[in-house]
């Protein structure tokens, strides 16, 4: 099999990992606090690792990781139905990985896909168990439908964080040097924390996180990437700062200040990287 075909298959797997992450985060945030939500979030983190490994493998083969979102199963109002959807999503993933393992002859890629497959089999069993657990424990969707100014601001934050997670991950995969790769990856992980904090705050206040993203910068030169990253960080640091001033809720103020300060740190890190990139 030629490289182009392998890249296409791996990108298909990557897109489906992306879909799984968002499906599971929606379910974890919808359930709110508790053991099951934590376990579902842990599964979403496994899928993030898969996404990362697949993207690195694609880059190593000379390809570009896709940012498209693959299959999601988001129907159902009962949490048991959500868990059934998750079981089915894992079944689809297991079948697809098995197929790709049989199609691809590169031993290193085969080994990677087998590694991922073993996780998906474990996830499948976890979700099958959660179908019963959700029913037995009466676990339900705790999201509300608040659309006030705070809820809108928090959803704007969720959208921003999701966008920069994708952007910094893509930039880290395409970055030519190790330091930039590592820093972009680190900041992407920090943005994942932000997304989680904002979504939980939103659900706690009777809202509903809409996990959608906007346009991602697709520059290919490191200096151009960093320009775009600094630009978005400056805008968002300003917006979070404004939100801090506008809220009277001390808990929310603290949360938004913490995120804003993280964004300011991101600007400084990216500025240093940009200076180095421009000197080269
Ligand atoms: Fe999985
Ligand atoms: Fe952030
Ligand atoms: Fe940031």
PDB file of C-alpha atoms and ligand atoms in Angstrom:
ATOM      1  CA  UNK A   1       0.000   0.000   0.000  1.00  0.00           C
ATOM      2  CA  UNK A   2       1.410   3.423  -0.888  1.00  0.00           C
ATOM      3  CA  UNK A   3       1.906   6.209   1.631  1.00  0.00           C
ATOM      4  CA  UNK A   4      -0.983   8.304   0.329  1.00  0.00           C
ATOM      5  CA  UNK A   5      -3.456   5.489   0.968  1.00  0.00           C
ATOM      6  CA  UNK A   6      -2.121   4.869   4.484  1.00  0.00           C
ATOM      7  CA  UNK A   7      -2.372   8.601   5.249  1.00  0.00           C
ATOM      8  CA  UNK A   8      -5.997   8.614   4.039  1.00  0.00           C
ATOM      9  CA  UNK A   9      -6.909   5.660   6.277  1.00  0.00           C
ATOM     10  CA  UNK A  10      -5.160   7.181   9.294  1.00  0.00           C
ATOM     11  CA  UNK A  11      -6.914  10.494   8.698  1.00  0.00           C
ATOM     12  CA  UNK A  12     -10.231   8.653   8.682  1.00  0.00           C
ATOM     13  CA  UNK A  13      -9.302   7.147  12.072  1.00  0.00           C
ATOM     14  CA  UNK A  14      -8.176  10.561  13.304  1.00  0.00           C
ATOM     15  CA  UNK A  15     -11.480  12.183  12.334  1.00  0.00           C
ATOM     16  CA  UNK A  16     -13.407   9.489  14.174  1.00  0.00           C
ATOM     17  CA  UNK A  17     -11.261   9.945  17.292  1.00  0.00           C
ATOM     18  CA  UNK A  18     -12.125  13.648  17.105  1.00  0.00           C
ATOM     19  CA  UNK A  19     -15.837  12.803  16.872  1.00  0.00           C
ATOM     20  CA  UNK A  20     -15.563  10.380  19.813  1.00  0.00           C
ATOM     21  CA  UNK A  21     -13.842  12.988  22.005  1.00  0.00           C
ATOM     22  CA  UNK A  22     -16.611  15.522  21.433  1.00  0.00           C
ATOM     23  CA  UNK A  23     -19.402  12.953  21.846  1.00  0.00           C
ATOM     24  CA  UNK A  24     -17.957  11.730  25.158  1.00  0.00           C
ATOM     25  CA  UNK A  25     -17.257  15.243  26.469  1.00  0.00           C
ATOM     26  CA  UNK A  26     -20.866  16.179  25.698  1.00  0.00           C
ATOM     27  CA  UNK A  27     -21.995  13.160  27.713  1.00  0.00           C
ATOM     28  CA  UNK A  28     -19.597  13.754  30.617  1.00  0.00           C
ATOM     29  CA  UNK A  29     -20.568  17.440  30.924  1.00  0.00           C
ATOM     30  CA  UNK A  30     -24.259  16.576  30.530  1.00  0.00           C
ATOM     31  CA  UNK A  31     -24.138  14.163  33.468  1.00  0.00           C
ATOM     32  CA  UNK A  32     -22.202  16.633  35.601  1.00  0.00           C
ATOM     33  CA  UNK A  33     -20.208  15.624  38.658  1.00  0.00           C
ATOM     34  CA  UNK A  34     -19.774  12.075  39.915  1.00  0.00           C
ATOM     35  CA  UNK A  35     -17.833   8.927  39.257  1.00  0.00           C
ATOM     36  CA  UNK A  36     -19.374   8.073  35.893  1.00  0.00           C
ATOM     37  CA  UNK A  37     -18.742  11.522  34.409  1.00  0.00           C
ATOM     38  CA  UNK A  38     -15.089  11.266  35.543  1.00  0.00           C
ATOM     39  CA  UNK A  39     -14.745   7.850  33.945  1.00  0.00           C
ATOM     40  CA  UNK A  40     -16.229   9.085  30.667  1.00  0.00           C
ATOM     41  CA  UNK A  41     -13.859  12.054  30.708  1.00  0.00           C
ATOM     42  CA  UNK A  42     -10.966   9.635  31.244  1.00  0.00           C
ATOM     43  CA  UNK A  43     -12.097   7.715  28.148  1.00  0.00           C
ATOM     44  CA  UNK A  44     -12.215  11.000  26.199  1.00  0.00           C
ATOM     45  CA  UNK A  45      -8.606  11.579  27.320  1.00  0.00           C
ATOM     46  CA  UNK A  46      -7.637   8.138  25.948  1.00  0.00           C
ATOM     47  CA  UNK A  47      -9.152   9.220  22.612  1.00  0.00           C
ATOM     48  CA  UNK A  48      -7.095  12.433  22.766  1.00  0.00           C
ATOM     49  CA  UNK A  49      -3.958  10.331  23.098  1.00  0.00           C
ATOM     50  CA  UNK A  50      -5.074   8.255  20.102  1.00  0.00           C
ATOM     51  CA  UNK A  51      -5.676  11.428  18.110  1.00  0.00           C
ATOM     52  CA  UNK A  52      -2.184  12.599  19.004  1.00  0.00           C
ATOM     53  CA  UNK A  53      -0.501   9.315  18.025  1.00  0.00           C
ATOM     54  CA  UNK A  54      -2.398   9.149  14.730  1.00  0.00           C
ATOM     55  CA  UNK A  55      -1.537  12.759  13.883  1.00  0.00           C
ATOM     56  CA  UNK A  56       2.164  12.159  14.590  1.00  0.00           C
ATOM     57  CA  UNK A  57       2.107   9.030  12.416  1.00  0.00           C
ATOM     58  CA  UNK A  58       0.446  10.990   9.589  1.00  0.00           C
ATOM     59  CA  UNK A  59       3.092  13.729   9.800  1.00  0.00           C
ATOM     60  CA  UNK A  60       5.868  11.116   9.821  1.00  0.00           C
ATOM     61  CA  UNK A  61       4.450   9.725   6.568  1.00  0.00           C
ATOM     62  CA  UNK A  62       4.511  13.212   5.054  1.00  0.00           C
ATOM     63  CA  UNK A  63       0.793  13.921   5.410  1.00  0.00           C
ATOM     64  CA  UNK A  64      -1.251  16.665   7.077  1.00  0.00           C
ATOM     65  CA  UNK A  65      -3.559  15.713   9.959  1.00  0.00           C
ATOM     66  CA  UNK A  66      -7.228  16.380   9.162  1.00  0.00           C
ATOM     67  CA  UNK A  67      -9.238  18.629  11.451  1.00  0.00           C
ATOM     68  CA  UNK A  68     -12.588  17.381  10.217  1.00  0.00           C
ATOM     69  CA  UNK A  69     -14.822  15.768  12.810  1.00  0.00           C
ATOM     70  CA  UNK A  70     -15.893  12.221  12.007  1.00  0.00           C
ATOM     71  CA  UNK A  71     -18.836  10.089  13.086  1.00  0.00           C
ATOM     72  CA  UNK A  72     -20.831  11.148  16.159  1.00  0.00           C
ATOM     73  CA  UNK A  73     -23.962   9.562  17.633  1.00  0.00           C
ATOM     74  CA  UNK A  74     -25.691  12.280  19.578  1.00  0.00           C
ATOM     75  CA  UNK A  75     -29.337  11.191  19.730  1.00  0.00           C
ATOM     76  CA  UNK A  76     -31.362  10.159  22.786  1.00  0.00           C
ATOM     77  CA  UNK A  77     -32.605  12.012  25.843  1.00  0.00           C
ATOM     78  CA  UNK A  78     -31.917   9.352  28.486  1.00  0.00           C
ATOM     79  CA  UNK A  79     -28.379   8.778  29.710  1.00  0.00           C
ATOM     80  CA  UNK A  80     -28.819   5.023  29.095  1.00  0.00           C
ATOM     81  CA  UNK A  81     -29.459   5.889  25.429  1.00  0.00           C
ATOM     82  CA  UNK A  82     -26.314   8.038  25.389  1.00  0.00           C
ATOM     83  CA  UNK A  83     -24.320   5.120  26.766  1.00  0.00           C
ATOM     84  CA  UNK A  84     -25.807   2.823  24.100  1.00  0.00           C
ATOM     85  CA  UNK A  85     -24.676   5.361  21.495  1.00  0.00           C
ATOM     86  CA  UNK A  86     -21.195   5.255  23.000  1.00  0.00           C
ATOM     87  CA  UNK A  87     -21.163   1.439  22.865  1.00  0.00           C
ATOM     88  CA  UNK A  88     -22.119   1.657  19.184  1.00  0.00           C
ATOM     89  CA  UNK A  89     -19.483   4.268  18.456  1.00  0.00           C
ATOM     90  CA  UNK A  90     -16.853   1.976  19.988  1.00  0.00           C
ATOM     91  CA  UNK A  91     -18.182  -0.968  17.944  1.00  0.00           C
ATOM     92  CA  UNK A  92     -17.720   1.111  14.815  1.00  0.00           C
ATOM     93  CA  UNK A  93     -14.190   2.083  15.875  1.00  0.00           C
ATOM     94  CA  UNK A  94     -13.255  -1.530  16.654  1.00  0.00           C
ATOM     95  CA  UNK A  95     -14.488  -2.731  13.243  1.00  0.00           C
ATOM     96  CA  UNK A  96     -12.667   0.102  11.467  1.00  0.00           C
ATOM     97  CA  UNK A  97      -9.350  -0.426  13.272  1.00  0.00           C
ATOM     98  CA  UNK A  98      -9.507  -4.167  12.548  1.00  0.00           C
ATOM     99  CA  UNK A  99     -10.111  -3.407   8.887  1.00  0.00           C
ATOM    100  CA  UNK A 100      -7.274  -0.877   8.737  1.00  0.00           C
ATOM    101  CA  UNK A 101      -4.890  -3.270  10.516  1.00  0.00           C
ATOM    102  CA  UNK A 102      -5.612  -5.898   7.863  1.00  0.00           C
ATOM    103  CA  UNK A 103      -5.242  -3.405   4.986  1.00  0.00           C
ATOM    104  CA  UNK A 104      -2.020  -1.659   6.093  1.00  0.00           C
ATOM    105  CA  UNK A 105       1.250  -3.559   5.733  1.00  0.00           C
ATOM    106  CA  UNK A 106       3.608  -1.105   7.500  1.00  0.00           C
ATOM    107  CA  UNK A 107       4.530  -2.981  10.725  1.00  0.00           C
ATOM    108  CA  UNK A 108       4.967   0.170  12.832  1.00  0.00           C
ATOM    109  CA  UNK A 109       1.528   1.526  11.859  1.00  0.00           C
ATOM    110  CA  UNK A 110      -0.054  -1.894  12.373  1.00  0.00           C
ATOM    111  CA  UNK A 111       1.408  -2.001  15.886  1.00  0.00           C
ATOM    112  CA  UNK A 112       0.073   1.476  16.662  1.00  0.00           C
ATOM    113  CA  UNK A 113      -3.424   0.583  15.469  1.00  0.00           C
ATOM    114  CA  UNK A 114      -3.381  -2.644  17.510  1.00  0.00           C
ATOM    115  CA  UNK A 115      -2.426  -0.594  20.558  1.00  0.00           C
ATOM    116  CA  UNK A 116      -5.374   1.744  19.968  1.00  0.00           C
ATOM    117  CA  UNK A 117      -7.721  -1.164  19.247  1.00  0.00           C
ATOM    118  CA  UNK A 118      -7.035  -2.669  22.678  1.00  0.00           C
ATOM    119  CA  UNK A 119      -8.164   0.621  24.282  1.00  0.00           C
ATOM    120  CA  UNK A 120     -11.332   0.705  22.181  1.00  0.00           C
ATOM    121  CA  UNK A 121     -12.203  -2.830  23.299  1.00  0.00           C
ATOM    122  CA  UNK A 122     -11.845  -1.761  26.925  1.00  0.00           C
ATOM    123  CA  UNK A 123     -13.943   1.368  26.279  1.00  0.00           C
ATOM    124  CA  UNK A 124     -16.635  -0.751  24.675  1.00  0.00           C
ATOM    125  CA  UNK A 125     -16.930  -2.825  27.855  1.00  0.00           C
ATOM    126  CA  UNK A 126     -16.881   0.288  30.061  1.00  0.00           C
ATOM    127  CA  UNK A 127     -19.768   1.853  28.152  1.00  0.00           C
ATOM    128  CA  UNK A 128     -21.731  -1.433  28.124  1.00  0.00           C
ATOM    129  CA  UNK A 129     -21.434  -1.375  31.924  1.00  0.00           C
ATOM    130  CA  UNK A 130     -22.486   2.304  32.025  1.00  0.00           C
ATOM    131  CA  UNK A 131     -25.766   1.482  30.219  1.00  0.00           C
ATOM    132  CA  UNK A 132     -26.863  -0.510  33.292  1.00  0.00           C
ATOM    133  CA  UNK A 133     -25.194   1.775  35.802  1.00  0.00           C
ATOM    134  CA  UNK A 134     -26.982   4.860  34.425  1.00  0.00           C
ATOM    135  CA  UNK A 135     -30.310   3.077  34.723  1.00  0.00           C
ATOM    136  CA  UNK A 136     -29.649   1.641  38.183  1.00  0.00           C
ATOM    137  CA  UNK A 137     -28.354   4.902  39.639  1.00  0.00           C
ATOM    138  CA  UNK A 138     -30.908   7.083  37.894  1.00  0.00           C
ATOM    139  CA  UNK A 139     -28.182   9.188  36.268  1.00  0.00           C
ATOM    140  CA  UNK A 140     -29.696  11.909  34.128  1.00  0.00           C
ATOM    141  CA  UNK A 141     -28.979  14.878  31.943  1.00  0.00           C
ATOM    142  CA  UNK A 142     -28.547  17.807  34.355  1.00  0.00           C
ATOM    143  CA  UNK A 143     -28.131  20.509  31.704  1.00  0.00           C
ATOM    144  CA  UNK A 144     -30.635  23.343  31.657  1.00  0.00           C
ATOM    145  CA  UNK A 145     -31.613  25.800  28.973  1.00  0.00           C
ATOM    146  CA  UNK A 146     -30.398  29.089  30.488  1.00  0.00           C
ATOM    147  CA  UNK A 147     -29.491  31.546  27.747  1.00  0.00           C
ATOM    148  CA  UNK A 148     -28.639  34.590  29.863  1.00  0.00           C
ATOM    149  CA  UNK A 149     -25.607  36.810  29.325  1.00  0.00           C
ATOM    150  CA  UNK A 150     -23.341  34.666  31.510  1.00  0.00           C
ATOM    151  CA  UNK A 151     -24.374  31.468  29.714  1.00  0.00           C
ATOM    152  CA  UNK A 152     -23.727  33.129  26.357  1.00  0.00           C
ATOM    153  CA  UNK A 153     -20.309  34.346  27.471  1.00  0.00           C
ATOM    154  CA  UNK A 154     -19.382  30.889  28.777  1.00  0.00           C
ATOM    155  CA  UNK A 155     -20.501  29.280  25.516  1.00  0.00           C
ATOM    156  CA  UNK A 156     -18.455  31.819  23.603  1.00  0.00           C
ATOM    157  CA  UNK A 157     -15.507  30.695  25.773  1.00  0.00           C
ATOM    158  CA  UNK A 158     -16.185  27.016  25.026  1.00  0.00           C
ATOM    159  CA  UNK A 159     -16.219  27.783  21.293  1.00  0.00           C
ATOM    160  CA  UNK A 160     -12.983  29.757  21.535  1.00  0.00           C
ATOM    161  CA  UNK A 161     -11.203  27.094  23.583  1.00  0.00           C
ATOM    162  CA  UNK A 162     -12.250  24.305  21.198  1.00  0.00           C
ATOM    163  CA  UNK A 163     -10.973  26.372  18.254  1.00  0.00           C
ATOM    164  CA  UNK A 164      -7.555  27.038  19.777  1.00  0.00           C
ATOM    165  CA  UNK A 165      -7.173  23.430  20.927  1.00  0.00           C
ATOM    166  CA  UNK A 166      -7.473  22.360  17.272  1.00  0.00           C
ATOM    167  CA  UNK A 167      -5.318  25.242  16.064  1.00  0.00           C
ATOM    168  CA  UNK A 168      -2.428  24.677  18.506  1.00  0.00           C
ATOM    169  CA  UNK A 169      -2.519  20.917  17.975  1.00  0.00           C
ATOM    170  CA  UNK A 170      -2.347  21.378  14.191  1.00  0.00           C
ATOM    171  CA  UNK A 171       0.453  23.925  14.596  1.00  0.00           C
ATOM    172  CA  UNK A 172       2.349  21.612  16.929  1.00  0.00           C
ATOM    173  CA  UNK A 173       2.112  18.761  14.400  1.00  0.00           C
ATOM    174  CA  UNK A 174       3.377  21.005  11.609  1.00  0.00           C
ATOM    175  CA  UNK A 175       6.019  22.921  13.621  1.00  0.00           C
ATOM    176  CA  UNK A 176       9.556  22.234  12.434  1.00  0.00           C
ATOM    177  CA  UNK A 177      11.348  22.325  15.787  1.00  0.00           C
ATOM    178  CA  UNK A 178      10.970  20.411  19.013  1.00  0.00           C
ATOM    179  CA  UNK A 179      10.636  23.373  21.373  1.00  0.00           C
ATOM    180  CA  UNK A 180       7.804  24.951  19.393  1.00  0.00           C
ATOM    181  CA  UNK A 181       6.091  21.562  19.095  1.00  0.00           C
ATOM    182  CA  UNK A 182       6.279  20.992  22.820  1.00  0.00           C
ATOM    183  CA  UNK A 183       5.106  24.489  23.774  1.00  0.00           C
ATOM    184  CA  UNK A 184       2.162  24.438  21.354  1.00  0.00           C
ATOM    185  CA  UNK A 185       1.166  21.025  22.656  1.00  0.00           C
ATOM    186  CA  UNK A 186       1.415  22.225  26.267  1.00  0.00           C
ATOM    187  CA  UNK A 187      -0.759  25.262  25.619  1.00  0.00           C
ATOM    188  CA  UNK A 188      -3.304  23.079  23.766  1.00  0.00           C
ATOM    189  CA  UNK A 189      -3.559  20.908  26.889  1.00  0.00           C
ATOM    190  CA  UNK A 190      -4.083  24.035  28.997  1.00  0.00           C
ATOM    191  CA  UNK A 191      -6.892  25.116  26.611  1.00  0.00           C
ATOM    192  CA  UNK A 192      -8.497  21.687  27.125  1.00  0.00           C
ATOM    193  CA  UNK A 193      -8.580  22.461  30.847  1.00  0.00           C
ATOM    194  CA  UNK A 194     -10.199  25.808  30.090  1.00  0.00           C
ATOM    195  CA  UNK A 195     -12.846  24.132  27.951  1.00  0.00           C
ATOM    196  CA  UNK A 196     -13.653  21.744  30.804  1.00  0.00           C
ATOM    197  CA  UNK A 197     -13.834  24.477  33.452  1.00  0.00           C
ATOM    198  CA  UNK A 198     -16.100  26.662  31.309  1.00  0.00           C
ATOM    199  CA  UNK A 199     -18.387  23.781  30.343  1.00  0.00           C
ATOM    200  CA  UNK A 200     -18.749  22.676  33.968  1.00  0.00           C
ATOM    201  CA  UNK A 201     -19.438  26.236  35.109  1.00  0.00           C
ATOM    202  CA  UNK A 202     -22.050  26.545  32.371  1.00  0.00           C
ATOM    203  CA  UNK A 203     -23.821  23.308  33.339  1.00  0.00           C
ATOM    204  CA  UNK A 204     -23.635  24.273  37.042  1.00  0.00           C
ATOM    205  CA  UNK A 205     -25.490  27.480  36.179  1.00  0.00           C
ATOM    206  CA  UNK A 206     -28.257  25.702  34.292  1.00  0.00           C
ATOM    207  CA  UNK A 207     -26.808  26.129  30.815  1.00  0.00           C
ATOM    208  CA  UNK A 208     -25.871  23.797  27.997  1.00  0.00           C
ATOM    209  CA  UNK A 209     -22.399  23.710  26.412  1.00  0.00           C
ATOM    210  CA  UNK A 210     -22.401  23.843  22.615  1.00  0.00           C
ATOM    211  CA  UNK A 211     -19.104  22.257  21.671  1.00  0.00           C
ATOM    212  CA  UNK A 212     -18.549  23.766  18.230  1.00  0.00           C
ATOM    213  CA  UNK A 213     -15.557  25.608  16.825  1.00  0.00           C
ATOM    214  CA  UNK A 214     -14.838  28.424  14.403  1.00  0.00           C
ATOM    215  CA  UNK A 215     -12.205  28.825  11.671  1.00  0.00           C
ATOM    216  CA  UNK A 216      -8.772  27.367  12.488  1.00  0.00           C
ATOM    217  CA  UNK A 217      -5.591  29.004  11.183  1.00  0.00           C
ATOM    218  CA  UNK A 218      -3.904  26.704   8.687  1.00  0.00           C
ATOM    219  CA  UNK A 219      -0.571  28.477   8.223  1.00  0.00           C
ATOM    220  CA  UNK A 220       2.317  26.211   7.369  1.00  0.00           C
ATOM    221  CA  UNK A 221       5.309  28.429   8.291  1.00  0.00           C
ATOM    222  CA  UNK A 222       6.116  28.612  11.997  1.00  0.00           C
ATOM    223  CA  UNK A 223       6.290  32.425  12.140  1.00  0.00           C
ATOM    224  CA  UNK A 224       2.870  32.724  10.439  1.00  0.00           C
ATOM    225  CA  UNK A 225       1.370  30.191  12.847  1.00  0.00           C
ATOM    226  CA  UNK A 226       2.705  32.089  15.850  1.00  0.00           C
ATOM    227  CA  UNK A 227       1.415  35.412  14.519  1.00  0.00           C
ATOM    228  CA  UNK A 228      -2.061  33.907  14.242  1.00  0.00           C
ATOM    229  CA  UNK A 229      -1.790  32.306  17.698  1.00  0.00           C
ATOM    230  CA  UNK A 230      -0.663  35.551  19.347  1.00  0.00           C
ATOM    231  CA  UNK A 231      -3.440  37.472  17.613  1.00  0.00           C
ATOM    232  CA  UNK A 232      -6.179  35.150  18.876  1.00  0.00           C
ATOM    233  CA  UNK A 233      -4.673  35.077  22.393  1.00  0.00           C
ATOM    234  CA  UNK A 234      -4.627  38.862  22.585  1.00  0.00           C
ATOM    235  CA  UNK A 235      -8.267  39.074  21.535  1.00  0.00           C
ATOM    236  CA  UNK A 236      -9.356  36.433  23.981  1.00  0.00           C
ATOM    237  CA  UNK A 237      -7.337  37.748  26.928  1.00  0.00           C
ATOM    238  CA  UNK A 238      -9.115  41.068  26.401  1.00  0.00           C
ATOM    239  CA  UNK A 239     -12.535  39.417  26.180  1.00  0.00           C
ATOM    240  CA  UNK A 240     -11.983  37.359  29.345  1.00  0.00           C
ATOM    241  CA  UNK A 241     -10.763  40.479  31.117  1.00  0.00           C
ATOM    242  CA  UNK A 242     -13.937  42.308  30.136  1.00  0.00           C
ATOM    243  CA  UNK A 243     -16.023  39.383  31.402  1.00  0.00           C
ATOM    244  CA  UNK A 244     -14.120  39.481  34.718  1.00  0.00           C
ATOM    245  CA  UNK A 245     -15.032  43.171  35.130  1.00  0.00           C
ATOM    246  CA  UNK A 246     -18.664  42.555  34.247  1.00  0.00           C
ATOM    247  CA  UNK A 247     -19.445  39.735  36.665  1.00  0.00           C
ATOM    248  CA  UNK A 248     -20.366  40.150  40.340  1.00  0.00           C
ATOM    249  CA  UNK A 249     -20.206  36.420  41.058  1.00  0.00           C
ATOM    250  CA  UNK A 250     -16.944  35.933  43.026  1.00  0.00           C
ATOM    251  CA  UNK A 251     -16.507  32.295  41.933  1.00  0.00           C
ATOM    252  CA  UNK A 252     -16.955  33.159  38.269  1.00  0.00           C
ATOM    253  CA  UNK A 253     -14.642  36.164  38.640  1.00  0.00           C
ATOM    254  CA  UNK A 254     -11.933  33.897  40.036  1.00  0.00           C
ATOM    255  CA  UNK A 255     -12.369  31.323  37.274  1.00  0.00           C
ATOM    256  CA  UNK A 256     -12.298  33.870  34.457  1.00  0.00           C
ATOM    257  CA  UNK A 257      -9.283  35.689  35.973  1.00  0.00           C
ATOM    258  CA  UNK A 258      -7.392  32.408  36.142  1.00  0.00           C
ATOM    259  CA  UNK A 259      -8.162  31.656  32.483  1.00  0.00           C
ATOM    260  CA  UNK A 260      -7.280  35.221  31.439  1.00  0.00           C
ATOM    261  CA  UNK A 261      -3.919  34.964  33.236  1.00  0.00           C
ATOM    262  CA  UNK A 262      -3.229  31.660  31.482  1.00  0.00           C
ATOM    263  CA  UNK A 263      -3.953  33.342  28.126  1.00  0.00           C
ATOM    264  CA  UNK A 264      -1.517  36.146  28.983  1.00  0.00           C
ATOM    265  CA  UNK A 265       1.094  33.490  29.712  1.00  0.00           C
ATOM    266  CA  UNK A 266       0.340  31.916  26.304  1.00  0.00           C
ATOM    267  CA  UNK A 267       0.967  35.272  24.599  1.00  0.00           C
ATOM    268  CA  UNK A 268       4.375  35.507  26.286  1.00  0.00           C
ATOM    269  CA  UNK A 269       5.353  31.942  25.389  1.00  0.00           C
ATOM    270  CA  UNK A 270       4.312  32.433  21.752  1.00  0.00           C
ATOM    271  CA  UNK A 271       6.120  35.790  21.588  1.00  0.00           C
ATOM    272  CA  UNK A 272       9.362  34.122  22.697  1.00  0.00           C
ATOM    273  CA  UNK A 273       8.928  31.374  20.104  1.00  0.00           C
ATOM    274  CA  UNK A 274       8.191  33.965  17.419  1.00  0.00           C
ATOM    275  CA  UNK A 275      11.368  35.887  18.252  1.00  0.00           C
ATOM    276  CA  UNK A 276      13.398  32.696  17.914  1.00  0.00           C
ATOM    277  CA  UNK A 277      11.631  31.754  14.682  1.00  0.00           C
ATOM    278  CA  UNK A 278      12.323  35.154  13.163  1.00  0.00           C
ATOM    279  CA  UNK A 279      16.006  35.044  14.132  1.00  0.00           C
ATOM    280  CA  UNK A 280      16.469  31.774  12.252  1.00  0.00           C
TER     281      UNK A 280
HETATM  282 FE1  LIG B   1     -12.724   4.503  22.473  1.00  0.00          FE
HETATM  283 FE1  LIG B   2      -7.918  29.274  26.915  1.00  0.00          FE
HETATM  284 FE1  LIG B   3      -4.620  30.597  25.328  1.00  0.00          FE
END
